[in-house]
Coordinates of C-alpha atoms in Angstrom, one line a residue:
M1 CA 0.0 -0.2 0.1
A2 CA 2.1 4.9 0.0
S3 CA 3.3 6.9 2.6
A4 CA 2.4 7.9 6.1
A5 CA 5.0 10.2 5.4
L6 CA 3.7 11.5 2.5
A7 CA 4.4 15.1 2.3
S8 CA 1.7 17.0 1.3
R9 CA -0.1 20.7 2.2
A10 CA 1.3 22.8 4.6
L11 CA -0.4 21.9 7.6
P12 CA 0.9 21.3 11.1
P13 CA 2.6 17.9 11.8
P14 CA 0.2 15.7 13.6
P15 CA 1.3 13.4 16.6
R16 CA 4.3 11.2 15.4
H17 CA 4.0 7.6 15.5
C18 CA 4.8 5.3 18.5
A19 CA 8.4 3.6 18.4
R20 CA 8.5 -0.1 17.7
R21 CA 10.3 -2.5 19.8
P22 CA 14.3 -2.8 18.9
R23 CA 14.3 -5.9 16.6
A24 CA 17.3 -8.5 17.0
P25 CA 17.7 -10.4 13.8
P26 CA 16.9 -14.1 14.1
T27 CA 20.2 -16.1 14.8
T28 CA 18.8 -19.6 13.6
A29 CA 16.3 -18.5 11.0
P30 CA 16.1 -20.6 7.7
R31 CA 17.4 -19.1 4.3
P32 CA 15.2 -16.0 4.2
R33 CA 12.9 -16.0 1.3
R34 CA 13.0 -12.7 -0.7
G35 CA 10.9 -10.1 -1.9
C36 CA 7.0 -9.7 -1.5
A37 CA 3.9 -8.6 -3.3
A38 CA 0.5 -7.8 -1.6
A39 CA -1.8 -10.8 -3.2
A40 CA -4.9 -8.7 -2.2
R41 CA -6.4 -5.2 -1.2
P42 CA -5.0 -6.1 2.5
A43 CA -1.8 -5.9 1.1
R44 CA -2.4 -2.4 -0.2
C45 CA -4.7 -0.9 2.4
R46 CA -3.8 2.6 3.9
A47 CA -4.2 1.9 7.6
V48 CA -3.5 3.7 10.8
A49 CA -4.0 3.7 14.2
A50 CA -6.3 5.8 16.5
D51 CA -6.2 9.4 16.8
E52 CA -4.9 9.0 20.5
R53 CA -1.2 7.6 19.4
P54 CA 1.8 9.2 21.5
A55 CA 4.8 10.4 19.4
D56 CA 7.8 8.4 19.4
P57 CA 10.1 8.8 22.5
S58 CA 13.4 7.0 21.0
I59 CA 14.0 10.3 18.8
P60 CA 14.8 13.5 20.7
E61 CA 13.5 16.6 19.6
G62 CA 15.5 18.8 17.4
E63 CA 17.0 16.0 15.5
D64 CA 15.0 16.1 12.7
G65 CA 17.1 16.5 9.4
A66 CA 19.9 16.1 11.0
L67 CA 19.3 12.5 12.0
S68 CA 20.3 11.7 7.7
G69 CA 22.7 14.8 7.7
V70 CA 20.1 16.9 5.6
A71 CA 21.2 20.2 8.0
E72 CA 24.6 19.2 6.8
R73 CA 24.4 18.5 3.2
P74 CA 20.6 19.9 2.1
E75 CA 21.1 18.7 -1.6
A76 CA 21.4 15.7 -3.5
D77 CA 20.8 14.3 -7.1
V78 CA 17.3 13.1 -6.6
V79 CA 15.2 14.4 -3.6
V80 CA 12.2 11.8 -2.8
I81 CA 8.9 13.3 -1.1
G82 CA 7.8 10.6 1.2
S83 CA 9.1 7.3 2.5
G84 CA 5.9 4.9 1.5
I85 CA 6.9 1.6 -0.5
G86 CA 7.0 3.3 -4.1
G87 CA 9.5 6.5 -2.8
L88 CA 11.7 3.8 -0.9
C89 CA 12.0 1.4 -3.6
C90 CA 12.7 4.5 -6.1
A91 CA 15.4 5.6 -3.9
G92 CA 16.9 2.4 -3.1
L93 CA 17.4 1.7 -6.7
L94 CA 19.0 5.3 -7.3
A95 CA 21.4 4.5 -4.6
R96 CA 22.2 1.4 -5.9
Y97 CA 22.9 3.2 -9.4
N98 CA 25.5 5.6 -7.2
Q99 CA 23.0 8.6 -7.5
D100 CA 23.0 10.6 -4.1
V101 CA 19.5 10.2 -3.1
L102 CA 17.6 12.2 -0.6
V103 CA 14.2 10.8 1.0
L104 CA 12.3 13.4 3.2
E105 CA 10.1 11.9 5.6
S106 CA 7.5 14.2 7.4
H107 CA 7.0 11.8 10.2
D108 CA 9.4 10.2 12.6
R109 CA 8.9 7.1 10.9
P110 CA 9.6 5.7 7.4
G111 CA 7.4 3.5 5.7
G112 CA 3.8 5.2 5.2
A113 CA 1.1 2.4 5.6
A114 CA 3.6 -0.4 6.0
H115 CA 5.0 0.7 9.0
S116 CA 4.6 -0.7 12.4
F117 CA 4.0 0.6 15.8
D118 CA 4.1 -0.3 19.2
I119 CA 1.4 0.5 22.0
K120 CA 1.9 -1.5 25.3
G121 CA 4.4 -4.3 23.9
F122 CA 1.9 -4.9 21.0
N123 CA 3.4 -4.4 18.0
F124 CA 0.5 -3.1 15.2
D125 CA 0.8 -3.6 11.4
S126 CA -0.7 -0.1 9.9
G127 CA -2.0 -1.7 6.7
P128 CA -0.4 -4.6 4.4
S129 CA -0.9 -8.0 6.4
L130 CA -2.1 -10.6 3.3
F131 CA 1.6 -11.1 0.9
S132 CA 2.6 -13.5 -1.6
G133 CA 5.9 -13.8 -3.6
F134 CA 8.3 -13.8 -0.9
Q135 CA 9.5 -16.6 -2.5
S136 CA 9.4 -15.8 -6.2
R137 CA 12.9 -15.1 -7.9
G138 CA 14.1 -14.5 -11.3
P139 CA 12.7 -12.6 -14.4
Q140 CA 9.2 -13.3 -13.1
A141 CA 9.5 -12.1 -9.5
N142 CA 7.3 -9.5 -8.2
P143 CA 8.4 -6.2 -8.5
L144 CA 9.4 -5.7 -4.6
A145 CA 11.2 -8.9 -4.5
Q146 CA 13.3 -7.6 -7.5
V147 CA 14.1 -4.5 -5.6
L148 CA 14.8 -6.3 -2.4
D149 CA 17.3 -8.6 -4.7
A150 CA 18.8 -6.0 -5.9
L151 CA 19.6 -4.1 -3.1
G152 CA 20.9 -7.7 -1.6
E153 CA 18.2 -7.3 1.2
S154 CA 15.8 -10.1 2.5
V155 CA 12.8 -10.6 4.6
P156 CA 12.6 -13.6 6.4
C157 CA 8.8 -15.2 6.3
A158 CA 6.7 -17.8 7.5
S159 CA 4.5 -19.5 4.8
Y160 CA 0.5 -20.7 5.4
D161 CA -1.9 -21.4 2.4
S162 CA -5.4 -20.6 3.6
W163 CA -7.9 -17.8 5.4
M164 CA -11.0 -17.6 6.8
V165 CA -14.2 -16.4 4.8
Y166 CA -17.6 -15.6 6.5
V167 CA -20.3 -14.9 3.4
P168 CA -23.9 -15.3 3.5
E169 CA -23.8 -19.0 1.8
G170 CA -21.4 -20.0 5.2
Q171 CA -18.4 -20.0 6.4
F172 CA -15.5 -22.0 5.4
L173 CA -11.2 -21.9 5.3
S174 CA -10.6 -20.9 1.9
R175 CA -7.1 -22.3 0.9
I176 CA -4.9 -21.1 -2.0
G177 CA -3.8 -23.4 -5.0
P178 CA -5.0 -24.8 -8.2
T179 CA -6.8 -27.8 -6.4
D180 CA -7.7 -26.8 -2.6
F181 CA -10.0 -24.0 -3.6
L182 CA -12.1 -26.5 -6.0
K183 CA -12.7 -28.8 -2.9
D184 CA -13.7 -26.0 -0.7
L185 CA -16.3 -24.7 -3.8
D186 CA -17.5 -28.7 -4.4
A187 CA -18.1 -28.7 -0.9
F188 CA -19.6 -25.0 0.1
V189 CA -20.8 -23.9 -3.4
G190 CA -21.5 -26.7 -5.6
A191 CA -20.2 -28.4 -8.7
D192 CA -21.6 -25.8 -11.2
A193 CA -18.8 -23.2 -9.1
V194 CA -16.3 -26.0 -9.6
Q195 CA -16.5 -26.2 -13.3
E196 CA -16.7 -22.2 -14.1
W197 CA -13.4 -21.8 -11.4
K198 CA -11.8 -24.8 -13.5
K199 CA -12.9 -22.8 -16.8
L200 CA -11.5 -19.7 -15.5
L201 CA -8.3 -21.1 -14.1
D202 CA -7.7 -22.8 -17.7
A203 CA -8.1 -19.4 -19.1
V204 CA -6.1 -17.1 -17.3
I205 CA -3.0 -19.2 -15.7
P206 CA -1.5 -19.8 -19.4
I207 CA -2.1 -15.8 -19.9
S208 CA -0.2 -14.9 -16.8
A209 CA 3.2 -16.2 -18.5
A210 CA 2.8 -13.3 -21.2
A211 CA 1.8 -11.1 -18.4
M212 CA 4.7 -11.9 -16.4
A213 CA 7.5 -12.0 -19.4
L214 CA 8.7 -8.5 -19.0
P215 CA 10.2 -8.5 -15.3
P216 CA 9.1 -5.1 -13.7
L217 CA 12.4 -4.0 -12.9
S218 CA 13.4 -4.2 -16.8
I219 CA 10.8 -1.0 -17.3
R220 CA 11.5 2.6 -17.5
G221 CA 9.6 5.5 -18.4
D222 CA 11.5 6.5 -21.8
L223 CA 12.2 5.1 -25.3
G224 CA 15.1 3.2 -23.6
V225 CA 12.6 0.4 -22.6
L226 CA 12.9 -0.8 -26.2
S227 CA 16.3 -2.1 -25.3
T228 CA 15.9 -2.9 -21.1
S229 CA 12.9 -4.7 -21.6
A230 CA 10.9 -5.4 -25.1
G231 CA 14.5 -6.0 -26.7
R232 CA 16.1 -7.7 -24.0
Y233 CA 13.0 -9.9 -23.0
A234 CA 11.5 -10.3 -26.6
P235 CA 12.1 -14.2 -27.1
S236 CA 10.4 -15.3 -23.7
L237 CA 7.4 -13.1 -24.4
L238 CA 6.6 -14.5 -27.9
K239 CA 7.2 -18.1 -26.6
S240 CA 4.9 -17.4 -23.7
I241 CA 2.4 -15.8 -26.5
L242 CA 3.0 -19.0 -29.1
Q243 CA 2.8 -21.5 -26.1
M244 CA -0.8 -20.0 -25.2
G245 CA -2.3 -21.0 -28.6
P246 CA -4.9 -19.1 -30.3
Q247 CA -7.4 -18.5 -27.7
G248 CA -4.4 -17.6 -25.2
A249 CA -3.2 -15.1 -27.3
L250 CA -6.2 -13.7 -27.6
G251 CA -6.8 -13.6 -24.3
A252 CA -3.6 -11.7 -23.6
T253 CA -4.4 -8.8 -26.1
K254 CA -7.4 -8.1 -23.5
L255 CA -4.5 -7.3 -20.6
L256 CA -4.9 -3.8 -20.4
R257 CA -8.9 -4.2 -20.3
P258 CA -11.1 -4.8 -17.4
F259 CA -11.0 -8.3 -16.2
S260 CA -14.9 -8.6 -16.3
E261 CA -14.3 -8.9 -20.4
I262 CA -12.2 -12.0 -19.8
V263 CA -15.4 -13.5 -17.4
D264 CA -17.8 -12.6 -19.7
S265 CA -16.0 -14.4 -22.6
L266 CA -15.8 -17.3 -20.7
G267 CA -19.5 -17.2 -20.1
L268 CA -19.3 -17.5 -16.2
K269 CA -22.7 -17.1 -14.6
N270 CA -22.6 -18.5 -11.2
P271 CA -23.6 -16.0 -8.4
F272 CA -20.7 -16.8 -6.4
V273 CA -18.1 -17.5 -8.5
R274 CA -19.0 -13.8 -10.0
N275 CA -19.5 -12.0 -6.5
W276 CA -15.7 -14.1 -5.4
I277 CA -14.2 -12.2 -8.4
D278 CA -15.4 -8.8 -7.7
L279 CA -14.3 -9.1 -4.2
L280 CA -10.8 -10.1 -5.3
C281 CA -10.8 -7.4 -7.5
F282 CA -11.9 -5.0 -5.1
L283 CA -9.4 -5.7 -2.7
L284 CA -6.5 -5.8 -4.9
A285 CA -7.6 -2.6 -7.1
G286 CA -10.0 -0.6 -5.2
V287 CA -12.6 -1.7 -7.8
K288 CA -14.9 -4.6 -9.2
S289 CA -14.0 -6.7 -11.9
D290 CA -15.5 -4.1 -14.3
G291 CA -12.9 -1.6 -13.7
A292 CA -10.0 -4.1 -12.7
L293 CA -6.9 -4.4 -15.2
S294 CA -6.8 -7.9 -16.2
A295 CA -2.7 -7.8 -16.3
E296 CA -3.4 -7.1 -12.4
M297 CA -5.7 -9.8 -11.8
V298 CA -3.9 -12.3 -13.7
Y299 CA -1.0 -11.8 -12.0
M300 CA -2.8 -12.3 -8.8
F301 CA -4.4 -15.8 -10.0
A302 CA -1.2 -16.9 -11.2
E303 CA 0.6 -16.0 -7.8
W304 CA -2.7 -17.8 -5.9
Y305 CA -3.5 -20.5 -7.8
K306 CA -0.7 -22.2 -9.4
P307 CA 1.1 -25.3 -8.0
G308 CA 3.5 -24.9 -5.2
C309 CA 1.8 -21.2 -4.3
S310 CA 1.5 -19.9 -0.4
L311 CA 0.9 -17.1 1.4
E312 CA 3.8 -15.5 3.4
Y313 CA 3.9 -12.9 6.5
P314 CA 7.2 -11.3 7.5
L315 CA 8.6 -13.0 10.9
E316 CA 8.7 -9.1 12.3
G317 CA 5.7 -7.7 10.8
S318 CA 5.3 -5.6 7.8
G319 CA 7.3 -3.1 9.2
A320 CA 10.1 -5.4 8.4
I321 CA 9.8 -4.7 4.9
I322 CA 10.5 -1.2 5.5
D323 CA 13.3 -1.7 7.5
A324 CA 15.0 -4.1 4.5
L325 CA 14.5 -1.4 2.0
V326 CA 15.7 1.6 4.2
R327 CA 18.9 -0.9 4.8
G328 CA 19.2 -1.1 1.1
I329 CA 19.3 2.9 0.9
K330 CA 21.4 3.5 3.4
K331 CA 23.9 0.3 2.4
F332 CA 24.4 2.1 -1.0
G333 CA 25.2 5.5 0.6
G334 CA 21.3 7.1 -0.2
R335 CA 20.2 9.3 3.0
L336 CA 17.0 9.5 4.9
A337 CA 15.4 12.7 6.8
L338 CA 12.8 12.1 9.0
R339 CA 10.5 14.9 10.5
S340 CA 11.2 16.9 7.1
H341 CA 7.9 18.0 6.2
V342 CA 7.7 19.3 2.8
E343 CA 5.8 22.5 2.3
K344 CA 6.3 23.3 -1.5
I345 CA 8.2 22.0 -4.7
L346 CA 10.4 24.7 -5.8
I347 CA 9.8 25.4 -9.6
E348 CA 12.7 27.8 -11.5
N349 CA 13.1 28.7 -15.2
G350 CA 9.7 26.0 -15.4
R351 CA 11.8 23.3 -13.8
A352 CA 11.8 21.3 -10.5
V353 CA 14.8 22.6 -8.1
G354 CA 14.1 20.8 -4.9
V355 CA 11.5 21.6 -2.1
K356 CA 11.0 23.8 1.1
L357 CA 10.6 22.3 4.5
Q358 CA 8.0 23.5 6.7
S359 CA 11.2 24.6 9.2
G360 CA 12.1 27.0 6.1
Q361 CA 15.3 24.9 4.9
I362 CA 15.6 24.6 1.2
V363 CA 16.5 21.6 -0.2
R364 CA 18.2 21.4 -3.6
A365 CA 18.0 18.9 -6.4
R366 CA 20.2 18.7 -9.1
K367 CA 18.6 15.8 -11.3
A368 CA 15.0 15.6 -10.3
V369 CA 12.4 16.0 -7.8
V370 CA 9.9 12.5 -7.0
S371 CA 6.9 13.1 -5.2
N372 CA 5.8 9.8 -3.8
A373 CA 2.5 11.8 -2.5
S374 CA -0.8 11.1 -4.1
M375 CA -1.8 13.0 -7.2
W376 CA -4.1 15.6 -5.3
D377 CA -1.4 16.5 -2.5
T378 CA 1.9 16.6 -5.8
L379 CA -0.6 19.2 -7.0
D380 CA -1.1 21.1 -3.9
L381 CA 2.9 21.4 -3.4
L382 CA 3.2 23.0 -6.6
P383 CA 2.9 26.9 -7.6
P384 CA -0.7 27.0 -9.3
D385 CA 1.1 29.2 -12.1
A386 CA 3.8 26.6 -12.9
V387 CA 1.4 23.9 -13.6
P388 CA -0.7 23.7 -16.9
R389 CA -4.4 24.1 -16.4
S390 CA -5.3 20.8 -18.5
Y391 CA -3.2 18.8 -15.9
Q392 CA -4.7 20.6 -13.0
D393 CA -7.9 19.9 -14.1
K394 CA -7.4 16.4 -14.8
V395 CA -6.1 15.7 -11.8
K396 CA -9.0 17.3 -9.7
A397 CA -11.2 15.3 -11.9
T398 CA -10.0 12.1 -11.2
P399 CA -12.5 10.1 -9.1
Q400 CA -11.2 8.5 -5.7
C401 CA -11.8 5.7 -3.6
E402 CA -13.4 6.3 -0.4
S403 CA -11.2 5.8 3.0
F404 CA -11.1 3.5 6.1
M405 CA -12.3 2.7 9.3
H406 CA -9.6 0.5 11.8
L407 CA -9.6 -1.4 14.6
H408 CA -6.3 -2.5 16.5
L409 CA -6.9 -4.6 19.3
G410 CA -4.4 -6.4 21.8
F411 CA -5.5 -9.5 24.1
D412 CA -4.9 -12.5 25.8
V413 CA -4.8 -15.5 23.5
E414 CA -7.5 -17.4 26.0
N415 CA -10.0 -14.4 24.7
A416 CA -10.1 -16.3 21.4
R417 CA -10.5 -19.4 19.9
E418 CA -7.9 -21.9 20.3
D419 CA -7.8 -22.7 16.1
L420 CA -7.6 -19.0 15.3
G421 CA -5.9 -18.4 11.8
I422 CA -3.9 -15.3 10.7
H423 CA -6.8 -13.7 8.2
H424 CA -10.5 -13.5 7.9
I425 CA -12.6 -11.8 5.7
V426 CA -16.3 -11.2 6.1
V427 CA -18.8 -10.2 3.7
N428 CA -22.0 -9.4 5.4
D429 CA -24.6 -9.1 1.8
W430 CA -23.6 -9.9 -1.7
N431 CA -26.5 -8.1 -3.0
K432 CA -25.1 -4.6 -1.5
G433 CA -21.8 -5.1 -3.5
V434 CA -18.5 -5.6 -2.0
D435 CA -18.0 -1.8 -2.5
A436 CA -20.6 -0.5 -0.3
D437 CA -19.7 0.7 3.3
Q438 CA -20.2 -1.5 6.2
N439 CA -20.3 -4.6 3.9
V440 CA -17.1 -5.8 4.1
V441 CA -14.4 -6.4 6.9
L442 CA -10.8 -7.8 6.9
I443 CA -9.0 -9.1 9.7
S444 CA -5.6 -10.1 10.5
V445 CA -4.5 -11.6 13.5
P446 CA -0.4 -12.3 12.7
T447 CA 0.8 -13.6 16.3
V448 CA -1.2 -16.7 15.3
L449 CA 2.2 -17.7 13.5
G450 CA 4.4 -16.5 16.4
N451 CA 5.1 -14.2 19.5
G452 CA 7.3 -11.7 18.3
L453 CA 4.9 -9.3 17.5
A454 CA 2.7 -9.2 21.4
P455 CA 4.1 -10.0 24.8
P456 CA 3.9 -13.8 25.8
G457 CA 0.5 -15.3 25.9
K458 CA -1.1 -12.3 23.7
H459 CA -2.4 -11.5 20.5
V460 CA -2.4 -8.4 18.0
L461 CA -5.5 -8.2 15.7
H462 CA -5.9 -5.3 12.9
A463 CA -9.6 -5.1 11.4
Y464 CA -10.4 -2.4 8.7
T465 CA -13.0 -1.6 6.0
P466 CA -11.3 -1.6 2.9
G467 CA -11.7 1.6 1.2
T468 CA -15.3 1.9 1.6
E469 CA -15.7 4.2 4.4
P470 CA -17.2 7.6 3.0
F471 CA -15.3 10.6 3.9
S472 CA -18.2 12.8 3.4
L473 CA -19.6 11.4 7.1
W474 CA -16.5 12.7 8.8
E475 CA -15.5 15.9 6.7
G476 CA -15.6 18.9 9.0
L477 CA -15.8 17.1 12.7
D478 CA -13.7 18.3 15.5
R479 CA -11.6 15.1 16.2
K480 CA -12.4 16.3 20.2
S481 CA -15.7 16.7 20.3
A482 CA -18.4 14.4 21.3
E483 CA -20.2 13.8 18.2
Y484 CA -16.7 12.4 16.6
R485 CA -16.3 9.9 19.6
R486 CA -19.8 9.1 19.0
L487 CA -19.3 8.5 15.3
K488 CA -16.5 6.3 15.9
E489 CA -18.3 4.2 18.3
E490 CA -21.1 3.7 15.7
R491 CA -19.3 3.1 12.1
S492 CA -16.5 0.7 14.0
E493 CA -19.7 -1.6 15.5
V494 CA -19.4 -3.4 12.3
M495 CA -15.6 -4.3 12.5
W496 CA -16.1 -5.4 16.2
K497 CA -19.1 -7.8 15.2
A498 CA -16.8 -9.3 12.6
V499 CA -14.0 -9.5 15.1
E500 CA -16.2 -11.4 17.7
L501 CA -17.6 -13.7 14.6
A502 CA -13.9 -14.7 13.9
L503 CA -12.6 -14.9 17.3
G504 CA -15.4 -16.7 18.9
P505 CA -17.8 -16.8 21.8
R506 CA -14.8 -16.5 23.9
F507 CA -13.7 -13.1 22.7
S508 CA -14.9 -10.2 25.1
R509 CA -14.4 -6.6 24.2
E510 CA -13.8 -5.9 27.8
K511 CA -10.9 -7.9 28.2
C512 CA -8.9 -6.3 25.5
D513 CA -5.6 -4.6 26.8
V514 CA -5.6 -2.2 23.7
K515 CA -8.4 -0.7 21.9
L516 CA -7.7 1.5 19.2
V517 CA -10.5 2.7 16.5
G518 CA -9.0 5.0 13.4
S519 CA -11.5 6.7 11.1
P520 CA -10.8 8.6 7.8
L521 CA -10.1 11.4 9.6
T522 CA -7.1 9.3 11.3
H523 CA -6.3 8.2 7.8
K524 CA -6.1 11.8 6.4
R525 CA -4.2 12.9 9.4
F526 CA -1.5 10.4 9.5
L527 CA -0.9 9.6 6.0
R528 CA -1.8 13.1 4.8
R529 CA -3.8 11.5 2.1
N530 CA -6.1 13.7 0.3
R531 CA -9.5 13.2 2.1
G532 CA -8.4 10.0 3.3
T533 CA -8.3 8.6 0.3
Y534 CA -7.2 4.6 -0.7
G535 CA -6.2 6.0 -4.0
P536 CA -7.5 6.7 -7.7
A537 CA -10.6 4.8 -8.7
I538 CA -9.7 4.7 -12.1
K539 CA -11.4 2.1 -14.2
A540 CA -9.8 0.2 -16.5
G541 CA -11.4 0.4 -20.2
E542 CA -12.5 4.4 -19.3
A543 CA -9.2 5.7 -18.1
T544 CA -5.3 5.0 -17.5
F545 CA -3.2 5.5 -14.7
P546 CA -0.7 8.0 -15.6
G547 CA 2.8 7.7 -16.1
Q548 CA 5.7 8.6 -14.0
A549 CA 6.6 12.0 -15.8
T550 CA 4.6 15.2 -15.2
P551 CA 4.4 18.5 -17.3
I552 CA 7.3 19.9 -15.2
P553 CA 10.6 18.8 -16.5
Q554 CA 12.5 17.1 -13.8
L555 CA 9.3 16.2 -11.5
F556 CA 8.5 12.8 -11.5
C557 CA 5.8 10.7 -9.6
C558 CA 5.4 7.1 -7.9
G559 CA 3.1 5.9 -5.8
D560 CA -0.4 4.8 -6.4
S561 CA -1.5 7.5 -8.4
T562 CA 1.0 6.5 -11.4
F563 CA 1.0 3.5 -13.2
P564 CA 0.8 0.3 -12.8
G565 CA -1.6 1.5 -9.9
I566 CA -2.8 0.8 -6.7
G567 CA -1.4 -2.3 -4.5
V568 CA 1.8 -2.9 -3.3
P569 CA 3.2 -5.0 -6.3
A570 CA 2.1 -2.1 -8.3
V571 CA 3.3 1.3 -6.2
A572 CA 7.1 -0.7 -6.1
A573 CA 7.0 -1.2 -9.8
S574 CA 6.6 2.7 -10.2
G575 CA 9.2 3.7 -7.7
A576 CA 11.8 1.3 -10.2
I577 CA 10.4 2.7 -13.2
V578 CA 11.1 6.6 -12.1
A579 CA 14.5 5.1 -10.7
N580 CA 15.4 3.4 -14.1
T581 CA 14.1 6.4 -16.0
L582 CA 16.6 8.7 -14.4
V583 CA 19.9 6.8 -15.3
S584 CA 21.4 5.7 -18.9
V585 CA 20.3 2.4 -20.7
S586 CA 23.8 1.6 -20.0
Q587 CA 23.6 1.7 -16.2
H588 CA 19.9 0.0 -16.1
S589 CA 21.3 -2.8 -18.2
E590 CA 24.2 -3.4 -16.0
L591 CA 22.1 -3.6 -13.1
L592 CA 19.5 -6.3 -14.5
D593 CA 22.8 -8.2 -15.6
A594 CA 24.0 -8.4 -11.8
V595 CA 20.6 -8.9 -10.3
G596 CA 20.5 -11.6 -12.8
R597 CA 23.9 -13.2 -11.8
Q598 CA 23.3 -12.8 -8.4
I599 CA 19.8 -14.9 -8.6
C600 CA 21.5 -17.5 -10.6
G601 CA 24.6 -17.5 -8.2

């Protein structure tokens, strides 16, 4: 999922994030699995904790930019605004390319929605929680896996293969893989659903070879892509297309079209199958199948329903991904400045030349400025007279996904069922649509895989409504008012009920050690997101995500407001595309060769 430190408008800085407990690397861990990709919307959700979260006590006041030398050296080849996954991937690769890169982070903790925070010894994820692809290697690896490989970093994980599903038809343990989910469908839905799902997999899995033939790390935003991507990997792409046959090749032509077109062409009509597809699309891309890009969904199907696939969770929480990226940046000489809130992007002679911090300090960029903020927040950082009116109008007209409600809990393991699983999805009513507010709740309990994230004998839990909470209900409310507290209590009830369903009759709200409720205002405040949005609600077939370049020379964007779109794999790819574009084709090619040798070695 973008940055909790998205530097946006000149707003007073919010209270700072809480500190995580210091982590010691495991001494007897198995060979680390590299990389990761958010397999569905939970892995991209921008979550934050409640409004009352305290400041980080581990960082003394007055050590803002000085933590990474900004005060001593307030310039860089490339200045990156925001330390979300997209921004960190961009900065990491630029450092790997021997560029002087500086990441400016508004808060006291990097990572954006993927950061972790600690309350009373409970280490909570703020967003990403459902991952796959940590084990993927080679040209077809997911984007974040490839960036981590390029940086020589890894994220140790635990693997599992199922999550609990609570739908109107009943509740069952949904398993990934090519055959296990068919057994679930046969047991809980019927033979008709099994046949339709097999038909879908038979059509989609072959197409995935074409979708994954061009490694994300090979893509750049200029004509050099003809050398680094198309030219280098054309043989494997052509081979994949030929192996698919006429029908598969025809399906491959729809990769940039809505996924519903592939589903419709197969004649799939079973209500559960169609609803399930819409749910997966919405969790992954923020839109249902009639708006989800086929390439993104085909990639997910290949990750979840191919032989030998698994889901993974970082042993030290999603914050471990951020830790690995930051290590990679610093390893290659890059810098990260915390508590460095960008107030505006500086434009001189029509070009982006640096930024001005809220403190008044000027930070110069010799080559480029890269914004990891949303398109709306980036626009607010720019002088209006420097931006073409057509670009301003396009940004303002781009529809937004709604925001979130969040519930973070810490409680005793005796307060939950003994066979508790890590992930749970609750759908209350298919007829309302998976994108209806108060209808879908996702729950993550990562401590079922190990006790490193909580005190002994305790669990941590994060529940949220995935980008369906209307910001309009909250707009203008005073966070200290009784009205705001009442609305939080009212709108969080759907999450409490979902938690009670998942945890069983032993669960008691009163016995929780930690109870935090986050609203769209929390989301907006901590992530500095315009209206607390999940991101652009751009539908495939109607519009496309903009590229990383902007109308202003030397200003680039990465993150969920750019191609390929929303999601951890997508934002990692967007950051890589910007980094690749800012270096020569020969440097880019040398990196691809080096990563290839590293993987083979």
